[in-house]
PDB file of C-alpha atoms in Angstrom:
ATOM      1  CA  MET A   1       0.000   0.000   0.000  1.00  0.00           C
ATOM      2  CA  GLU A   2       3.035   2.269   0.026  1.00  0.00           C
ATOM      3  CA  VAL A   3       2.235   3.222  -3.545  1.00  0.00           C
ATOM      4  CA  PHE A   4      -0.857   5.053  -2.262  1.00  0.00           C
ATOM      5  CA  ALA A   5       0.822   6.789   0.718  1.00  0.00           C
ATOM      6  CA  LYS A   6       1.346  10.165  -0.989  1.00  0.00           C
ATOM      7  CA  TYR A   7      -2.210  10.180  -2.365  1.00  0.00           C
ATOM      8  CA  LEU A   8      -3.684   9.350   1.034  1.00  0.00           C
ATOM      9  CA  ALA A   9      -1.545  11.993   2.748  1.00  0.00           C
ATOM     10  CA  GLY A  10      -3.098  14.551   0.419  1.00  0.00           C
ATOM     11  CA  ILE A  11      -6.621  13.889   1.760  1.00  0.00           C
ATOM     12  CA  ASP A  12      -7.038  16.576   4.420  1.00  0.00           C
ATOM     13  CA  ASN A  13     -10.039  15.125   6.242  1.00  0.00           C
ATOM     14  CA  THR A  14      -8.715  12.311   8.439  1.00  0.00           C
ATOM     15  CA  ASP A  15     -12.031  10.412   8.395  1.00  0.00           C
ATOM     16  CA  HIS A  16     -12.076  10.498   4.581  1.00  0.00           C
ATOM     17  CA  ARG A  17      -8.415   9.493   4.452  1.00  0.00           C
ATOM     18  CA  ASP A  18      -8.968   6.570   6.823  1.00  0.00           C
ATOM     19  CA  ARG A  19     -12.026   5.381   4.915  1.00  0.00           C
ATOM     20  CA  THR A  20     -10.236   5.605   1.572  1.00  0.00           C
ATOM     21  CA  GLU A  21      -7.276   3.708   2.985  1.00  0.00           C
ATOM     22  CA  GLU A  22      -9.625   1.048   4.394  1.00  0.00           C
ATOM     23  CA  ILE A  23     -11.281   0.519   0.998  1.00  0.00           C
ATOM     24  CA  LEU A  24      -7.967   0.410  -0.881  1.00  0.00           C
ATOM     25  CA  ALA A  25      -6.563  -2.063   1.658  1.00  0.00           C
ATOM     26  CA  TRP A  26      -9.685  -4.209   1.287  1.00  0.00           C
ATOM     27  CA  VAL A  27      -9.182  -4.351  -2.503  1.00  0.00           C
ATOM     28  CA  ALA A  28      -5.478  -5.158  -2.107  1.00  0.00           C
ATOM     29  CA  ASN A  29      -6.204  -7.933   0.407  1.00  0.00           C
ATOM     30  CA  LYS A  30      -9.201  -9.377  -1.442  1.00  0.00           C
ATOM     31  CA  PHE A  31      -7.441  -9.302  -4.825  1.00  0.00           C
ATOM     32  CA  PRO A  32      -3.712  -9.779  -4.123  1.00  0.00           C
ATOM     33  CA  ASN A  33      -2.950 -10.437  -7.806  1.00  0.00           C
ATOM     34  CA  LEU A  34      -3.989  -6.901  -8.768  1.00  0.00           C
ATOM     35  CA  GLU A  35      -1.224  -4.341  -9.063  1.00  0.00           C
ATOM     36  CA  PRO A  36      -1.774  -1.132  -7.093  1.00  0.00           C
ATOM     37  CA  GLN A  37      -0.638   1.926  -9.046  1.00  0.00           C
ATOM     38  CA  ILE A  38      -1.165   5.652  -9.258  1.00  0.00           C
ATOM     39  CA  LYS A  39      -2.614   6.617 -12.645  1.00  0.00           C
ATOM     40  CA  TRP A  40      -3.831  10.137 -13.393  1.00  0.00           C
ATOM     41  CA  ASN A  41      -2.974  10.957  -9.764  1.00  0.00           C
ATOM     42  CA  LYS A  42      -5.568   8.430  -8.535  1.00  0.00           C
ATOM     43  CA  PRO A  43      -5.313   5.027  -6.812  1.00  0.00           C
ATOM     44  CA  THR A  44      -5.752   2.403  -9.517  1.00  0.00           C
ATOM     45  CA  PHE A  45      -5.624  -1.379  -9.661  1.00  0.00           C
ATOM     46  CA  THR A  46      -4.519  -3.196 -12.812  1.00  0.00           C
ATOM     47  CA  ASP A  47      -4.240  -6.814 -13.885  1.00  0.00           C
ATOM     48  CA  HIS A  48      -1.603  -7.904 -16.439  1.00  0.00           C
ATOM     49  CA  GLY A  49      -1.333  -4.292 -17.590  1.00  0.00           C
ATOM     50  CA  THR A  50      -5.062  -3.746 -18.052  1.00  0.00           C
ATOM     51  CA  TYR A  51      -7.252  -1.343 -16.092  1.00  0.00           C
ATOM     52  CA  ILE A  52      -9.542  -2.894 -13.486  1.00  0.00           C
ATOM     53  CA  ILE A  53     -10.712  -0.077 -11.182  1.00  0.00           C
ATOM     54  CA  MET A  54      -9.817   3.418  -9.991  1.00  0.00           C
ATOM     55  CA  PHE A  55     -10.784   5.437  -6.914  1.00  0.00           C
ATOM     56  CA  ALA A  56     -10.944   9.208  -6.404  1.00  0.00           C
ATOM     57  CA  ALA A  57     -11.589  11.013  -3.138  1.00  0.00           C
ATOM     58  CA  ALA A  58     -13.728  14.151  -3.406  1.00  0.00           C
ATOM     59  CA  LYS A  59     -15.156  16.582  -0.871  1.00  0.00           C
ATOM     60  CA  ASN A  60     -18.446  14.742  -0.357  1.00  0.00           C
ATOM     61  CA  HIS A  61     -17.775  11.238  -1.636  1.00  0.00           C
ATOM     62  CA  LEU A  62     -15.407   8.582  -2.934  1.00  0.00           C
ATOM     63  CA  SER A  63     -15.767   7.977  -6.659  1.00  0.00           C
ATOM     64  CA  ILE A  64     -15.444   4.427  -7.982  1.00  0.00           C
ATOM     65  CA  LEU A  65     -14.487   4.186 -11.671  1.00  0.00           C
ATOM     66  CA  PRO A  66     -14.851   0.654 -13.095  1.00  0.00           C
ATOM     67  CA  GLU A  67     -15.189   1.586 -16.846  1.00  0.00           C
ATOM     68  CA  GLU A  68     -18.344   2.335 -18.787  1.00  0.00           C
ATOM     69  CA  LYS A  69     -19.207  -1.256 -19.808  1.00  0.00           C
ATOM     70  CA  THR A  70     -19.161  -2.311 -16.174  1.00  0.00           C
ATOM     71  CA  MET A  71     -21.254   0.687 -15.153  1.00  0.00           C
ATOM     72  CA  VAL A  72     -23.918  -0.322 -17.676  1.00  0.00           C
ATOM     73  CA  LEU A  73     -23.974  -3.945 -16.499  1.00  0.00           C
ATOM     74  CA  PHE A  74     -24.166  -3.051 -12.820  1.00  0.00           C
ATOM     75  CA  ALA A  75     -26.354   0.080 -13.113  1.00  0.00           C
ATOM     76  CA  ASP A  76     -29.352  -1.493 -11.362  1.00  0.00           C
ATOM     77  CA  GLU A  77     -27.294  -2.901  -8.494  1.00  0.00           C
ATOM     78  CA  ILE A  78     -25.469   0.397  -8.052  1.00  0.00           C
ATOM     79  CA  ALA A  79     -28.815   2.218  -7.905  1.00  0.00           C
ATOM     80  CA  GLN A  80     -30.246  -0.395  -5.484  1.00  0.00           C
ATOM     81  CA  ALA A  81     -27.234   0.217  -3.236  1.00  0.00           C
ATOM     82  CA  GLY A  82     -28.297   3.865  -3.123  1.00  0.00           C
ATOM     83  CA  TYR A  83     -25.264   5.257  -4.911  1.00  0.00           C
ATOM     84  CA  SER A  84     -25.464   8.123  -7.378  1.00  0.00           C
ATOM     85  CA  ALA A  85     -23.803   7.427 -10.711  1.00  0.00           C
ATOM     86  CA  SER A  86     -22.826   8.767 -14.103  1.00  0.00           C
ATOM     87  CA  SER A  87     -21.883   6.785 -17.204  1.00  0.00           C
ATOM     88  CA  ARG A  88     -18.344   6.136 -15.957  1.00  0.00           C
ATOM     89  CA  LEU A  89     -18.440   6.206 -12.152  1.00  0.00           C
ATOM     90  CA  PHE A  90     -20.486   5.868  -9.022  1.00  0.00           C
ATOM     91  CA  ARG A  91     -20.183   7.765  -5.783  1.00  0.00           C
ATOM     92  CA  ILE A  92     -20.155   6.515  -2.215  1.00  0.00           C
ATOM     93  CA  GLN A  93     -20.982   9.428   0.070  1.00  0.00           C
ATOM     94  CA  TRP A  94     -18.695   9.585   3.093  1.00  0.00           C
ATOM     95  CA  SER A  95     -21.752   9.010   5.310  1.00  0.00           C
ATOM     96  CA  GLU A  96     -22.930   5.920   3.366  1.00  0.00           C
ATOM     97  CA  PRO A  97     -21.885   2.332   4.053  1.00  0.00           C
ATOM     98  CA  VAL A  98     -19.643   0.608   1.537  1.00  0.00           C
ATOM     99  CA  ASN A  99     -21.355  -2.256  -0.242  1.00  0.00           C
ATOM    100  CA  TYR A 100     -18.301  -4.537  -0.364  1.00  0.00           C
ATOM    101  CA  GLU A 101     -20.308  -7.373  -1.921  1.00  0.00           C
ATOM    102  CA  LEU A 102     -21.139  -5.150  -4.900  1.00  0.00           C
ATOM    103  CA  LEU A 103     -17.584  -3.831  -5.121  1.00  0.00           C
ATOM    104  CA  GLU A 104     -16.285  -7.407  -5.150  1.00  0.00           C
ATOM    105  CA  LYS A 105     -18.681  -8.401  -7.955  1.00  0.00           C
ATOM    106  CA  ILE A 106     -17.634  -5.397 -10.038  1.00  0.00           C
ATOM    107  CA  ILE A 107     -13.924  -6.103  -9.630  1.00  0.00           C
ATOM    108  CA  GLU A 108     -14.374  -9.835 -10.290  1.00  0.00           C
ATOM    109  CA  PHE A 109     -16.335  -9.039 -13.443  1.00  0.00           C
ATOM    110  CA  ASN A 110     -13.609  -6.735 -14.753  1.00  0.00           C
ATOM    111  CA  ILE A 111     -10.885  -9.279 -14.015  1.00  0.00           C
ATOM    112  CA  LYS A 112     -12.746 -12.071 -15.828  1.00  0.00           C
ATOM    113  CA  ASP A 113     -14.025  -9.916 -18.681  1.00  0.00           C
ATOM    114  CA  LYS A 114     -10.566  -8.498 -19.359  1.00  0.00           C
ATOM    115  CA  ALA A 115      -8.586 -11.711 -18.836  1.00  0.00           C
ATOM    116  CA  GLU A 116      -7.668 -11.925 -22.514  1.00  0.00           C
ATOM    117  CA  ASN A 117      -7.415  -8.170 -23.001  1.00  0.00           C
ATOM    118  CA  SER A 118      -3.944  -6.924 -23.913  1.00  0.00           C
ATOM    119  CA  ASN A 119      -4.904  -3.231 -23.879  1.00  0.00           C
ATOM    120  CA  PHE A 120      -5.150  -0.929 -20.879  1.00  0.00           C
ATOM    121  CA  TRP A 121      -8.746   0.078 -21.772  1.00  0.00           C
ATOM    122  CA  ARG A 122     -11.526  -1.961 -23.325  1.00  0.00           C
ATOM    123  CA  LYS A 123     -11.943  -1.505 -27.053  1.00  0.00           C
TER     124      LYS A 123
END
């Protein structure tokens, strides 16, 4: 998790920093084969050089960016979890619980769906 230390240190609100660190650590522990990296100044996890998921801390929420195809497939579940979303991301308000079961399904889908992908992004 050292790769994320500078990013986390830049989150001024300690509660937001701790929560972000907790979520990133959960991903790293749950999916040890994913490579933690900083891409576009954001915590990102990749698999064999392909994008799996990115996180971005904001004032009122943590954004989860799993790629547009994944957002479309999981749109109903994301809405049922109570998260607001756009075409490329969903937001977990700092006051909302993290639906780790949903996050796990999203990451597992991206890993399986991109297993044969040799590009960073889906084509």
